[in-house]
PDB file of C-alpha atoms in Angstrom:
ATOM      1  CA  UNK Y   1      19.243  11.241   0.755  1.00  0.00           C
ATOM      2  CA  UNK Y   2      19.702  10.298  -2.898  1.00  0.00           C
ATOM      3  CA  UNK Y   3      20.439   6.833  -4.236  1.00  0.00           C
ATOM      4  CA  UNK Y   4      22.764   5.935  -7.119  1.00  0.00           C
ATOM      5  CA  UNK Y   5      20.063   6.992  -9.604  1.00  0.00           C
ATOM      6  CA  UNK Y   6      19.696  10.398  -7.928  1.00  0.00           C
ATOM      7  CA  UNK Y   7      16.217   9.509  -6.673  1.00  0.00           C
ATOM      8  CA  UNK Y   8      15.389  11.322  -3.441  1.00  0.00           C
ATOM      9  CA  UNK Y   9      14.457   8.572  -0.968  1.00  0.00           C
ATOM     10  CA  UNK Y  10      12.151  10.149   1.588  1.00  0.00           C
ATOM     11  CA  UNK Y  11       9.306   7.673   2.050  1.00  0.00           C
ATOM     12  CA  UNK Y  12       9.207   4.680   4.414  1.00  0.00           C
ATOM     13  CA  UNK Y  13       6.427   2.117   4.170  1.00  0.00           C
ATOM     14  CA  UNK Y  14       6.125   0.241   7.481  1.00  0.00           C
ATOM     15  CA  UNK Y  15       4.428  -3.130   7.833  1.00  0.00           C
ATOM     16  CA  UNK Y  16       3.195  -3.127  11.432  1.00  0.00           C
ATOM     17  CA  UNK Y  17       1.866  -6.702  11.323  1.00  0.00           C
ATOM     18  CA  UNK Y  18       1.815  -9.760   9.087  1.00  0.00           C
ATOM     19  CA  UNK Y  19      -1.701 -10.640  10.255  1.00  0.00           C
ATOM     20  CA  UNK Y  20      -4.880  -9.833   8.369  1.00  0.00           C
ATOM     21  CA  UNK Y  21      -8.602 -10.229   8.940  1.00  0.00           C
ATOM     22  CA  UNK Y  22      -9.166 -11.059   5.243  1.00  0.00           C
ATOM     23  CA  UNK Y  23      -7.715 -13.645   2.839  1.00  0.00           C
ATOM     24  CA  UNK Y  24      -7.692 -11.836  -0.496  1.00  0.00           C
ATOM     25  CA  UNK Y  25      -7.096 -14.245  -3.354  1.00  0.00           C
ATOM     26  CA  UNK Y  26      -4.151 -12.336  -4.883  1.00  0.00           C
ATOM     27  CA  UNK Y  27      -2.467 -11.805  -1.515  1.00  0.00           C
ATOM     28  CA  UNK Y  28      -2.853 -14.852   0.745  1.00  0.00           C
ATOM     29  CA  UNK Y  29      -3.783 -18.537   0.476  1.00  0.00           C
ATOM     30  CA  UNK Y  30      -7.240 -19.545   1.688  1.00  0.00           C
ATOM     31  CA  UNK Y  31      -5.858 -21.037   4.900  1.00  0.00           C
ATOM     32  CA  UNK Y  32      -3.771 -17.959   5.634  1.00  0.00           C
ATOM     33  CA  UNK Y  33      -0.068 -18.085   6.489  1.00  0.00           C
ATOM     34  CA  UNK Y  34       1.783 -19.142   9.601  1.00  0.00           C
ATOM     35  CA  UNK Y  35       2.054 -15.967  11.680  1.00  0.00           C
ATOM     36  CA  UNK Y  36       5.427 -14.623  12.740  1.00  0.00           C
ATOM     37  CA  UNK Y  37       5.920 -15.245  16.488  1.00  0.00           C
ATOM     38  CA  UNK Y  38       4.845 -12.222  18.494  1.00  0.00           C
ATOM     39  CA  UNK Y  39       8.312 -11.689  20.002  1.00  0.00           C
ATOM     40  CA  UNK Y  40       9.793 -11.371  16.506  1.00  0.00           C
ATOM     41  CA  UNK Y  41       7.507  -8.478  15.561  1.00  0.00           C
ATOM     42  CA  UNK Y  42       8.919  -5.012  16.163  1.00  0.00           C
ATOM     43  CA  UNK Y  43       7.555  -3.294  19.255  1.00  0.00           C
ATOM     44  CA  UNK Y  44       6.149   0.229  19.128  1.00  0.00           C
ATOM     45  CA  UNK Y  45       9.195   1.805  20.705  1.00  0.00           C
ATOM     46  CA  UNK Y  46      11.473  -0.080  18.291  1.00  0.00           C
ATOM     47  CA  UNK Y  47       9.565   1.212  15.278  1.00  0.00           C
ATOM     48  CA  UNK Y  48       9.740   4.663  16.838  1.00  0.00           C
ATOM     49  CA  UNK Y  49      13.544   4.414  17.069  1.00  0.00           C
ATOM     50  CA  UNK Y  50      13.781   3.234  13.475  1.00  0.00           C
ATOM     51  CA  UNK Y  51      11.646   6.146  12.272  1.00  0.00           C
ATOM     52  CA  UNK Y  52      13.907   8.585  14.140  1.00  0.00           C
ATOM     53  CA  UNK Y  53      16.937   7.025  12.447  1.00  0.00           C
ATOM     54  CA  UNK Y  54      15.234   7.238   9.060  1.00  0.00           C
ATOM     55  CA  UNK Y  55      14.484  10.906   9.624  1.00  0.00           C
ATOM     56  CA  UNK Y  56      18.224  11.515  10.028  1.00  0.00           C
ATOM     57  CA  UNK Y  57      18.793  10.487   6.399  1.00  0.00           C
ATOM     58  CA  UNK Y  58      15.810  12.389   5.008  1.00  0.00           C
ATOM     59  CA  UNK Y  59      12.762  10.167   5.541  1.00  0.00           C
ATOM     60  CA  UNK Y  60       9.817  12.498   6.121  1.00  0.00           C
ATOM     61  CA  UNK Y  61       6.812  10.497   4.937  1.00  0.00           C
ATOM     62  CA  UNK Y  62       5.496   7.336   6.579  1.00  0.00           C
ATOM     63  CA  UNK Y  63       2.855   4.872   5.412  1.00  0.00           C
ATOM     64  CA  UNK Y  64       1.578   2.213   7.809  1.00  0.00           C
ATOM     65  CA  UNK Y  65       0.435  -1.059   6.309  1.00  0.00           C
ATOM     66  CA  UNK Y  66       0.304  -4.771   7.074  1.00  0.00           C
ATOM     67  CA  UNK Y  67      -1.134  -7.352   6.668  1.00  0.00           C
ATOM     68  CA  UNK Y  68      -3.984  -5.260   7.952  1.00  0.00           C
ATOM     69  CA  UNK Y  69      -2.557  -2.535  10.218  1.00  0.00           C
ATOM     70  CA  UNK Y  70      -5.784  -2.015  12.175  1.00  0.00           C
ATOM     71  CA  UNK Y  71      -5.515  -5.479  13.757  1.00  0.00           C
ATOM     72  CA  UNK Y  72      -2.348  -4.441  15.607  1.00  0.00           C
ATOM     73  CA  UNK Y  73      -2.911  -3.629  19.267  1.00  0.00           C
ATOM     74  CA  UNK Y  74      -1.619  -0.264  20.369  1.00  0.00           C
ATOM     75  CA  UNK Y  75      -1.613   1.192  16.861  1.00  0.00           C
ATOM     76  CA  UNK Y  76      -2.759   4.591  18.132  1.00  0.00           C
ATOM     77  CA  UNK Y  77       0.231   4.792  20.465  1.00  0.00           C
ATOM     78  CA  UNK Y  78       2.595   3.913  17.621  1.00  0.00           C
ATOM     79  CA  UNK Y  79       1.088   6.614  15.408  1.00  0.00           C
ATOM     80  CA  UNK Y  80       1.554   9.090  18.248  1.00  0.00           C
ATOM     81  CA  UNK Y  81       5.246   8.178  18.547  1.00  0.00           C
ATOM     82  CA  UNK Y  82       5.761   8.648  14.818  1.00  0.00           C
ATOM     83  CA  UNK Y  83       3.774  11.886  14.770  1.00  0.00           C
ATOM     84  CA  UNK Y  84       6.048  13.351  17.456  1.00  0.00           C
ATOM     85  CA  UNK Y  85       9.244  12.503  15.546  1.00  0.00           C
ATOM     86  CA  UNK Y  86      11.071  15.614  14.309  1.00  0.00           C
ATOM     87  CA  UNK Y  87      11.207  15.686  10.524  1.00  0.00           C
ATOM     88  CA  UNK Y  88       8.155  13.479   9.912  1.00  0.00           C
ATOM     89  CA  UNK Y  89       5.497  15.625   8.265  1.00  0.00           C
ATOM     90  CA  UNK Y  90       3.087  13.091   6.774  1.00  0.00           C
ATOM     91  CA  UNK Y  91       1.555   9.837   8.080  1.00  0.00           C
ATOM     92  CA  UNK Y  92      -0.698   7.754   5.853  1.00  0.00           C
ATOM     93  CA  UNK Y  93      -2.284   4.347   6.329  1.00  0.00           C
ATOM     94  CA  UNK Y  94      -3.450   1.594   3.982  1.00  0.00           C
ATOM     95  CA  UNK Y  95      -6.354  -0.555   5.169  1.00  0.00           C
ATOM     96  CA  UNK Y  96      -9.140  -2.822   3.947  1.00  0.00           C
ATOM     97  CA  UNK Y  97     -11.520  -0.562   5.870  1.00  0.00           C
ATOM     98  CA  UNK Y  98     -13.337  -3.281   7.802  1.00  0.00           C
ATOM     99  CA  UNK Y  99     -12.294  -1.941  11.219  1.00  0.00           C
ATOM    100  CA  UNK Y 100     -12.308   1.752  10.291  1.00  0.00           C
ATOM    101  CA  UNK Y 101     -15.750   2.663  11.702  1.00  0.00           C
ATOM    102  CA  UNK Y 102     -14.588   2.007  15.258  1.00  0.00           C
ATOM    103  CA  UNK Y 103     -11.041   3.341  14.850  1.00  0.00           C
ATOM    104  CA  UNK Y 104     -10.992   6.166  12.304  1.00  0.00           C
ATOM    105  CA  UNK Y 105     -11.529   9.001  14.778  1.00  0.00           C
ATOM    106  CA  UNK Y 106      -8.696   7.740  16.969  1.00  0.00           C
ATOM    107  CA  UNK Y 107      -6.375   7.392  13.978  1.00  0.00           C
ATOM    108  CA  UNK Y 108      -7.080  10.956  12.903  1.00  0.00           C
ATOM    109  CA  UNK Y 109      -6.492  12.405  16.351  1.00  0.00           C
ATOM    110  CA  UNK Y 110      -3.246  10.413  16.681  1.00  0.00           C
ATOM    111  CA  UNK Y 111      -1.824  11.939  13.498  1.00  0.00           C
ATOM    112  CA  UNK Y 112      -2.907  10.019  10.385  1.00  0.00           C
ATOM    113  CA  UNK Y 113      -3.410  12.457   7.502  1.00  0.00           C
ATOM    114  CA  UNK Y 114      -4.408  10.230   4.600  1.00  0.00           C
ATOM    115  CA  UNK Y 115      -6.099   6.888   3.991  1.00  0.00           C
ATOM    116  CA  UNK Y 116      -5.876   4.328   1.195  1.00  0.00           C
ATOM    117  CA  UNK Y 117      -8.722   1.815   1.340  1.00  0.00           C
ATOM    118  CA  UNK Y 118      -8.753  -1.397  -0.690  1.00  0.00           C
ATOM    119  CA  UNK Y 119     -11.961  -2.069  -2.608  1.00  0.00           C
ATOM    120  CA  UNK Y 120     -11.859  -4.318  -5.679  1.00  0.00           C
ATOM    121  CA  UNK Y 121     -15.575  -4.574  -6.391  1.00  0.00           C
ATOM    122  CA  UNK Y 122     -18.928  -2.964  -5.635  1.00  0.00           C
ATOM    123  CA  UNK Y 123     -20.773  -6.280  -5.783  1.00  0.00           C
ATOM    124  CA  UNK Y 124     -21.271  -7.856  -2.312  1.00  0.00           C
ATOM    125  CA  UNK Y 125     -20.994 -11.463  -3.518  1.00  0.00           C
ATOM    126  CA  UNK Y 126     -17.815 -10.703  -5.465  1.00  0.00           C
ATOM    127  CA  UNK Y 127     -16.399  -8.926  -2.438  1.00  0.00           C
ATOM    128  CA  UNK Y 128     -16.927 -12.056  -0.370  1.00  0.00           C
ATOM    129  CA  UNK Y 129     -15.334 -14.109  -3.153  1.00  0.00           C
ATOM    130  CA  UNK Y 130     -12.156 -12.041  -3.465  1.00  0.00           C
ATOM    131  CA  UNK Y 131     -11.676 -11.412   0.275  1.00  0.00           C
ATOM    132  CA  UNK Y 132     -13.007 -14.811   1.434  1.00  0.00           C
ATOM    133  CA  UNK Y 133     -13.836 -13.407   4.902  1.00  0.00           C
ATOM    134  CA  UNK Y 134     -15.136  -9.885   4.310  1.00  0.00           C
ATOM    135  CA  UNK Y 135     -18.529  -8.242   3.945  1.00  0.00           C
ATOM    136  CA  UNK Y 136     -18.937  -5.411   1.444  1.00  0.00           C
ATOM    137  CA  UNK Y 137     -21.199  -3.508   3.832  1.00  0.00           C
ATOM    138  CA  UNK Y 138     -18.404  -3.389   6.419  1.00  0.00           C
ATOM    139  CA  UNK Y 139     -15.844  -2.059   3.955  1.00  0.00           C
ATOM    140  CA  UNK Y 140     -18.258   0.532   2.576  1.00  0.00           C
ATOM    141  CA  UNK Y 141     -19.071   1.729   6.097  1.00  0.00           C
ATOM    142  CA  UNK Y 142     -15.346   2.245   6.595  1.00  0.00           C
ATOM    143  CA  UNK Y 143     -15.189   4.415   3.469  1.00  0.00           C
ATOM    144  CA  UNK Y 144     -18.192   6.449   4.585  1.00  0.00           C
ATOM    145  CA  UNK Y 145     -16.621   6.973   8.006  1.00  0.00           C
ATOM    146  CA  UNK Y 146     -13.349   8.172   6.466  1.00  0.00           C
ATOM    147  CA  UNK Y 147     -15.210  10.728   4.362  1.00  0.00           C
ATOM    148  CA  UNK Y 148     -17.396  11.882   7.261  1.00  0.00           C
ATOM    149  CA  UNK Y 149     -14.321  12.524   9.421  1.00  0.00           C
ATOM    150  CA  UNK Y 150     -12.624  14.577   6.735  1.00  0.00           C
ATOM    151  CA  UNK Y 151      -9.565  12.472   5.888  1.00  0.00           C
ATOM    152  CA  UNK Y 152      -8.009  13.939   2.759  1.00  0.00           C
ATOM    153  CA  UNK Y 153      -7.388  12.504   0.370  1.00  0.00           C
ATOM    154  CA  UNK Y 154      -9.255   9.190   0.649  1.00  0.00           C
ATOM    155  CA  UNK Y 155      -7.984   6.891  -2.083  1.00  0.00           C
ATOM    156  CA  UNK Y 156      -9.588   3.627  -3.150  1.00  0.00           C
ATOM    157  CA  UNK Y 157      -7.152   0.943  -4.289  1.00  0.00           C
ATOM    158  CA  UNK Y 158      -8.697  -1.322  -6.932  1.00  0.00           C
ATOM    159  CA  UNK Y 159      -6.642  -4.303  -8.097  1.00  0.00           C
ATOM    160  CA  UNK Y 160      -7.777  -4.813 -11.692  1.00  0.00           C
ATOM    161  CA  UNK Y 161      -8.283  -8.508 -12.454  1.00  0.00           C
ATOM    162  CA  UNK Y 162      -9.355  -9.720 -15.886  1.00  0.00           C
ATOM    163  CA  UNK Y 163     -12.440 -11.877 -15.717  1.00  0.00           C
ATOM    164  CA  UNK Y 164     -13.266 -10.726 -12.201  1.00  0.00           C
ATOM    165  CA  UNK Y 165     -13.875  -6.982 -11.965  1.00  0.00           C
ATOM    166  CA  UNK Y 166     -13.057  -5.646 -15.433  1.00  0.00           C
ATOM    167  CA  UNK Y 167     -16.791  -5.231 -16.062  1.00  0.00           C
ATOM    168  CA  UNK Y 168     -16.984  -2.789 -13.120  1.00  0.00           C
ATOM    169  CA  UNK Y 169     -14.344  -0.305 -14.261  1.00  0.00           C
ATOM    170  CA  UNK Y 170     -16.881   2.374 -15.230  1.00  0.00           C
ATOM    171  CA  UNK Y 171     -18.987   1.830 -12.121  1.00  0.00           C
ATOM    172  CA  UNK Y 172     -15.937   2.121  -9.870  1.00  0.00           C
ATOM    173  CA  UNK Y 173     -14.721   5.230 -11.708  1.00  0.00           C
ATOM    174  CA  UNK Y 174     -18.164   6.797 -11.242  1.00  0.00           C
ATOM    175  CA  UNK Y 175     -17.555   6.871  -7.475  1.00  0.00           C
ATOM    176  CA  UNK Y 176     -15.240   9.840  -8.069  1.00  0.00           C
ATOM    177  CA  UNK Y 177     -18.206  11.837  -9.407  1.00  0.00           C
ATOM    178  CA  UNK Y 178     -20.488  11.034  -6.494  1.00  0.00           C
ATOM    179  CA  UNK Y 179     -17.919  11.333  -3.678  1.00  0.00           C
ATOM    180  CA  UNK Y 180     -14.545  13.077  -3.092  1.00  0.00           C
ATOM    181  CA  UNK Y 181     -12.819   9.740  -3.689  1.00  0.00           C
ATOM    182  CA  UNK Y 182      -9.677   9.102  -5.694  1.00  0.00           C
ATOM    183  CA  UNK Y 183     -10.116   5.747  -7.420  1.00  0.00           C
ATOM    184  CA  UNK Y 184      -6.806   4.111  -8.361  1.00  0.00           C
ATOM    185  CA  UNK Y 185      -6.665   1.076 -10.637  1.00  0.00           C
ATOM    186  CA  UNK Y 186      -3.623  -1.090  -9.888  1.00  0.00           C
ATOM    187  CA  UNK Y 187      -2.231  -3.765 -12.181  1.00  0.00           C
ATOM    188  CA  UNK Y 188      -2.154  -7.156 -10.499  1.00  0.00           C
ATOM    189  CA  UNK Y 189       1.445  -8.192  -9.814  1.00  0.00           C
ATOM    190  CA  UNK Y 190       2.851 -11.728 -10.014  1.00  0.00           C
ATOM    191  CA  UNK Y 191       3.721 -11.887  -6.323  1.00  0.00           C
ATOM    192  CA  UNK Y 192       3.320 -14.824  -3.940  1.00  0.00           C
ATOM    193  CA  UNK Y 193       0.006 -16.627  -4.455  1.00  0.00           C
ATOM    194  CA  UNK Y 194      -0.785 -14.600  -7.604  1.00  0.00           C
ATOM    195  CA  UNK Y 195       2.506 -15.542  -9.294  1.00  0.00           C
ATOM    196  CA  UNK Y 196       0.987 -18.481 -11.178  1.00  0.00           C
ATOM    197  CA  UNK Y 197      -2.091 -16.740 -12.625  1.00  0.00           C
ATOM    198  CA  UNK Y 198      -1.266 -13.024 -12.808  1.00  0.00           C
ATOM    199  CA  UNK Y 199      -0.125 -13.162 -16.452  1.00  0.00           C
ATOM    200  CA  UNK Y 200      -3.530 -14.156 -17.842  1.00  0.00           C
ATOM    201  CA  UNK Y 201      -5.480 -12.063 -15.306  1.00  0.00           C
ATOM    202  CA  UNK Y 202      -3.393  -8.956 -15.902  1.00  0.00           C
ATOM    203  CA  UNK Y 203      -5.072  -5.865 -17.395  1.00  0.00           C
ATOM    204  CA  UNK Y 204      -2.591  -3.192 -18.511  1.00  0.00           C
ATOM    205  CA  UNK Y 205      -3.285   0.367 -17.435  1.00  0.00           C
ATOM    206  CA  UNK Y 206      -3.663   1.629 -21.024  1.00  0.00           C
ATOM    207  CA  UNK Y 207      -6.563  -0.795 -21.533  1.00  0.00           C
ATOM    208  CA  UNK Y 208      -8.306   0.362 -18.347  1.00  0.00           C
ATOM    209  CA  UNK Y 209      -7.876   3.993 -19.408  1.00  0.00           C
ATOM    210  CA  UNK Y 210      -9.346   3.224 -22.848  1.00  0.00           C
ATOM    211  CA  UNK Y 211     -12.415   1.603 -21.273  1.00  0.00           C
ATOM    212  CA  UNK Y 212     -13.004   4.693 -19.125  1.00  0.00           C
ATOM    213  CA  UNK Y 213     -12.539   7.154 -21.994  1.00  0.00           C
ATOM    214  CA  UNK Y 214     -14.811   5.168 -24.313  1.00  0.00           C
ATOM    215  CA  UNK Y 215     -17.515   5.013 -21.655  1.00  0.00           C
ATOM    216  CA  UNK Y 216     -17.201   8.372 -19.904  1.00  0.00           C
ATOM    217  CA  UNK Y 217     -15.165  10.632 -22.154  1.00  0.00           C
ATOM    218  CA  UNK Y 218     -11.635  11.999 -22.402  1.00  0.00           C
ATOM    219  CA  UNK Y 219      -9.536  12.124 -19.233  1.00  0.00           C
ATOM    220  CA  UNK Y 220      -7.357  15.134 -18.449  1.00  0.00           C
ATOM    221  CA  UNK Y 221      -4.100  14.513 -16.560  1.00  0.00           C
ATOM    222  CA  UNK Y 222      -3.763  16.475 -13.319  1.00  0.00           C
ATOM    223  CA  UNK Y 223      -0.970  17.148 -10.870  1.00  0.00           C
ATOM    224  CA  UNK Y 224      -0.170  14.515  -8.283  1.00  0.00           C
ATOM    225  CA  UNK Y 225      -2.220  14.397  -5.122  1.00  0.00           C
ATOM    226  CA  UNK Y 226      -0.806  14.877  -1.642  1.00  0.00           C
ATOM    227  CA  UNK Y 227       1.705  12.094  -1.059  1.00  0.00           C
ATOM    228  CA  UNK Y 228       4.489  10.604  -3.119  1.00  0.00           C
ATOM    229  CA  UNK Y 229       2.808   7.557  -4.594  1.00  0.00           C
ATOM    230  CA  UNK Y 230       3.369   6.173  -8.092  1.00  0.00           C
ATOM    231  CA  UNK Y 231      -0.110   6.833  -9.517  1.00  0.00           C
ATOM    232  CA  UNK Y 232      -0.796   9.045 -12.528  1.00  0.00           C
ATOM    233  CA  UNK Y 233      -4.029  10.982 -11.913  1.00  0.00           C
ATOM    234  CA  UNK Y 234      -6.738  12.192 -14.280  1.00  0.00           C
ATOM    235  CA  UNK Y 235     -10.007  14.092 -13.970  1.00  0.00           C
ATOM    236  CA  UNK Y 236     -13.138  14.894 -15.894  1.00  0.00           C
ATOM    237  CA  UNK Y 237     -15.550  17.774 -15.418  1.00  0.00           C
ATOM    238  CA  UNK Y 238     -17.903  16.981 -12.570  1.00  0.00           C
ATOM    239  CA  UNK Y 239     -15.528  14.746 -10.636  1.00  0.00           C
ATOM    240  CA  UNK Y 240     -15.240  15.457  -6.931  1.00  0.00           C
ATOM    241  CA  UNK Y 241     -12.181  13.217  -6.803  1.00  0.00           C
ATOM    242  CA  UNK Y 242     -10.057  11.715  -9.567  1.00  0.00           C
ATOM    243  CA  UNK Y 243      -9.113   8.475 -11.244  1.00  0.00           C
ATOM    244  CA  UNK Y 244      -5.559   7.154 -11.016  1.00  0.00           C
ATOM    245  CA  UNK Y 245      -3.509   4.376 -12.565  1.00  0.00           C
ATOM    246  CA  UNK Y 246      -0.615   2.421 -11.065  1.00  0.00           C
ATOM    247  CA  UNK Y 247       1.329   0.362 -13.593  1.00  0.00           C
ATOM    248  CA  UNK Y 248       4.074  -1.716 -11.918  1.00  0.00           C
ATOM    249  CA  UNK Y 249       4.031  -4.250 -14.774  1.00  0.00           C
ATOM    250  CA  UNK Y 250       3.205  -2.588 -18.100  1.00  0.00           C
ATOM    251  CA  UNK Y 251       4.970   0.724 -17.476  1.00  0.00           C
ATOM    252  CA  UNK Y 252       7.056   0.442 -14.331  1.00  0.00           C
ATOM    253  CA  UNK Y 253       7.582   3.571 -12.231  1.00  0.00           C
ATOM    254  CA  UNK Y 254      10.981   2.548 -10.836  1.00  0.00           C
ATOM    255  CA  UNK Y 255      12.631   5.695 -12.181  1.00  0.00           C
ATOM    256  CA  UNK Y 256      10.658   7.814  -9.728  1.00  0.00           C
ATOM    257  CA  UNK Y 257      10.400   5.342  -6.824  1.00  0.00           C
ATOM    258  CA  UNK Y 258      11.243   7.138  -3.589  1.00  0.00           C
ATOM    259  CA  UNK Y 259      10.504   4.479  -0.983  1.00  0.00           C
ATOM    260  CA  UNK Y 260      11.970   1.910   1.323  1.00  0.00           C
ATOM    261  CA  UNK Y 261       9.954  -0.787   3.108  1.00  0.00           C
ATOM    262  CA  UNK Y 262      10.244  -2.038   6.665  1.00  0.00           C
ATOM    263  CA  UNK Y 263       8.854  -5.518   7.294  1.00  0.00           C
ATOM    264  CA  UNK Y 264       7.016  -6.362  10.500  1.00  0.00           C
ATOM    265  CA  UNK Y 265      10.016  -8.349  11.749  1.00  0.00           C
ATOM    266  CA  UNK Y 266      12.452  -5.492  11.191  1.00  0.00           C
ATOM    267  CA  UNK Y 267      13.991  -5.997   7.751  1.00  0.00           C
ATOM    268  CA  UNK Y 268      14.629  -2.901   5.645  1.00  0.00           C
ATOM    269  CA  UNK Y 269      13.820  -3.640   2.012  1.00  0.00           C
ATOM    270  CA  UNK Y 270      14.948  -1.296  -0.798  1.00  0.00           C
ATOM    271  CA  UNK Y 271      12.580  -2.806  -3.406  1.00  0.00           C
ATOM    272  CA  UNK Y 272       9.326  -4.739  -3.139  1.00  0.00           C
ATOM    273  CA  UNK Y 273      10.336  -7.112  -5.900  1.00  0.00           C
ATOM    274  CA  UNK Y 274      13.799  -7.945  -4.579  1.00  0.00           C
ATOM    275  CA  UNK Y 275      14.687 -10.250  -1.702  1.00  0.00           C
ATOM    276  CA  UNK Y 276      17.618  -8.022  -0.648  1.00  0.00           C
ATOM    277  CA  UNK Y 277      17.001  -6.865   2.917  1.00  0.00           C
ATOM    278  CA  UNK Y 278      18.994  -5.263   5.726  1.00  0.00           C
ATOM    279  CA  UNK Y 279      18.336  -6.462   9.256  1.00  0.00           C
ATOM    280  CA  UNK Y 280      17.551  -3.604  11.638  1.00  0.00           C
ATOM    281  CA  UNK Y 281      16.018  -5.599  14.471  1.00  0.00           C
ATOM    282  CA  UNK Y 282      19.184  -7.457  15.517  1.00  0.00           C
ATOM    283  CA  UNK Y 283      21.372  -4.352  15.926  1.00  0.00           C
ATOM    284  CA  UNK Y 284      18.436  -2.517  17.493  1.00  0.00           C
ATOM    285  CA  UNK Y 285      17.995  -5.219  20.128  1.00  0.00           C
ATOM    286  CA  UNK Y 286      21.742  -5.198  20.656  1.00  0.00           C
ATOM    287  CA  UNK Y 287      21.495  -1.548  21.733  1.00  0.00           C
ATOM    288  CA  UNK Y 288      22.390   0.121  18.446  1.00  0.00           C
ATOM    289  CA  UNK Y 289      21.885   3.870  18.564  1.00  0.00           C
ATOM    290  CA  UNK Y 290      20.095   6.073  16.075  1.00  0.00           C
ATOM    291  CA  UNK Y 291      23.269   6.983  14.204  1.00  0.00           C
ATOM    292  CA  UNK Y 292      24.169   3.307  13.703  1.00  0.00           C
ATOM    293  CA  UNK Y 293      20.653   2.625  12.437  1.00  0.00           C
ATOM    294  CA  UNK Y 294      20.864   5.683  10.193  1.00  0.00           C
ATOM    295  CA  UNK Y 295      23.992   4.205   8.604  1.00  0.00           C
ATOM    296  CA  UNK Y 296      22.012   1.039   7.818  1.00  0.00           C
ATOM    297  CA  UNK Y 297      19.363   3.215   6.179  1.00  0.00           C
ATOM    298  CA  UNK Y 298      22.079   4.824   4.087  1.00  0.00           C
ATOM    299  CA  UNK Y 299      23.334   1.362   3.116  1.00  0.00           C
ATOM    300  CA  UNK Y 300      19.831   0.319   2.027  1.00  0.00           C
ATOM    301  CA  UNK Y 301      19.476   3.456  -0.076  1.00  0.00           C
ATOM    302  CA  UNK Y 302      22.815   2.762  -1.772  1.00  0.00           C
ATOM    303  CA  UNK Y 303      21.750  -0.752  -2.802  1.00  0.00           C
ATOM    304  CA  UNK Y 304      18.311   0.254  -4.075  1.00  0.00           C
ATOM    305  CA  UNK Y 305      18.150  -1.276  -7.567  1.00  0.00           C
ATOM    306  CA  UNK Y 306      17.705   0.779 -10.713  1.00  0.00           C
ATOM    307  CA  UNK Y 307      14.447  -1.098 -11.393  1.00  0.00           C
ATOM    308  CA  UNK Y 308      12.601  -4.204 -10.278  1.00  0.00           C
ATOM    309  CA  UNK Y 309      13.208  -7.569 -11.932  1.00  0.00           C
ATOM    310  CA  UNK Y 310       9.588  -8.616 -12.264  1.00  0.00           C
ATOM    311  CA  UNK Y 311      10.417 -10.690 -15.350  1.00  0.00           C
ATOM    312  CA  UNK Y 312      12.713 -12.842 -13.249  1.00  0.00           C
ATOM    313  CA  UNK Y 313       9.840 -14.130 -11.111  1.00  0.00           C
ATOM    314  CA  UNK Y 314       8.933 -13.747  -7.463  1.00  0.00           C
ATOM    315  CA  UNK Y 315      12.055 -14.326  -5.345  1.00  0.00           C
ATOM    316  CA  UNK Y 316      10.536 -14.721  -1.870  1.00  0.00           C
ATOM    317  CA  UNK Y 317       9.024 -18.149  -2.438  1.00  0.00           C
ATOM    318  CA  UNK Y 318       8.387 -18.650   1.289  1.00  0.00           C
ATOM    319  CA  UNK Y 319       6.618 -15.318   1.835  1.00  0.00           C
ATOM    320  CA  UNK Y 320       3.446 -13.754   0.517  1.00  0.00           C
ATOM    321  CA  UNK Y 321       2.555 -10.113  -0.097  1.00  0.00           C
ATOM    322  CA  UNK Y 322       1.100  -9.515   3.362  1.00  0.00           C
ATOM    323  CA  UNK Y 323       4.369 -10.526   5.038  1.00  0.00           C
ATOM    324  CA  UNK Y 324       6.457  -7.843   3.352  1.00  0.00           C
ATOM    325  CA  UNK Y 325       4.082  -4.917   3.520  1.00  0.00           C
ATOM    326  CA  UNK Y 326       3.144  -5.104  -0.138  1.00  0.00           C
TER     327      UNK Y 326
END
């Protein structure tokens, strides 16, 4: 289904939990956030019904996220439900990788095609600093497991932060030569806890690209990888993977945004950076059928904004990134 800008909206990003086993500095406060009561979180069968309704209006790609999706009990069963839904042809998952070694094989057999793994640094002490609770060795083991099991593609999400990891840009890019990894540098966004400091920590994509080209040589743009993400990808001779750039701040990709977001408590959100949401959980728990839910999807698509209003500041002052599946 197309929105008012004639963008084909076919991608649903589902937050399956607001909980996380890390406390990344740009995502959550050190003490964490008050968790949503368990009974307010969508159940597996409810998410399954919502996915079926989304498929009726053209949703065919699903990404599972959190919080950290691997902390949700019964995740395999949920993936199985989604995988069996007519019209859904792609299931991806975003994770910090900590729990992947013990779960990756089950995720693959349940129907996950692709993995995005967050990794902002290759230095163990820095990793502990940015995640507050994580160990680099655990995250790296998750990446190794994903590659061993043949997930394709495996993308590494690197939030570029001035004064923190900007001296590792070449080292992180070099991973794409050594492994079939697709390293994506993402501009830090002024969302939630990062709202106050993102402006002076922000590194625009063009600057990151210049650093790579000065250090490693000219990059050649390539076609998009499997999936409908916003990254622009580049390669050099000898790369097994690629390097990508996601620029929500310096060069927004709103004109080609094809996604909706479903929060863990059942709110359908047309834009990450807007507080406009449509409640699906209430009608669902009041016995709404798939066609009624599909109409709510259509409503959300119709109100999808032309572009985000990042200059206007973060609107959800009471919620952080992990609570909206960001």
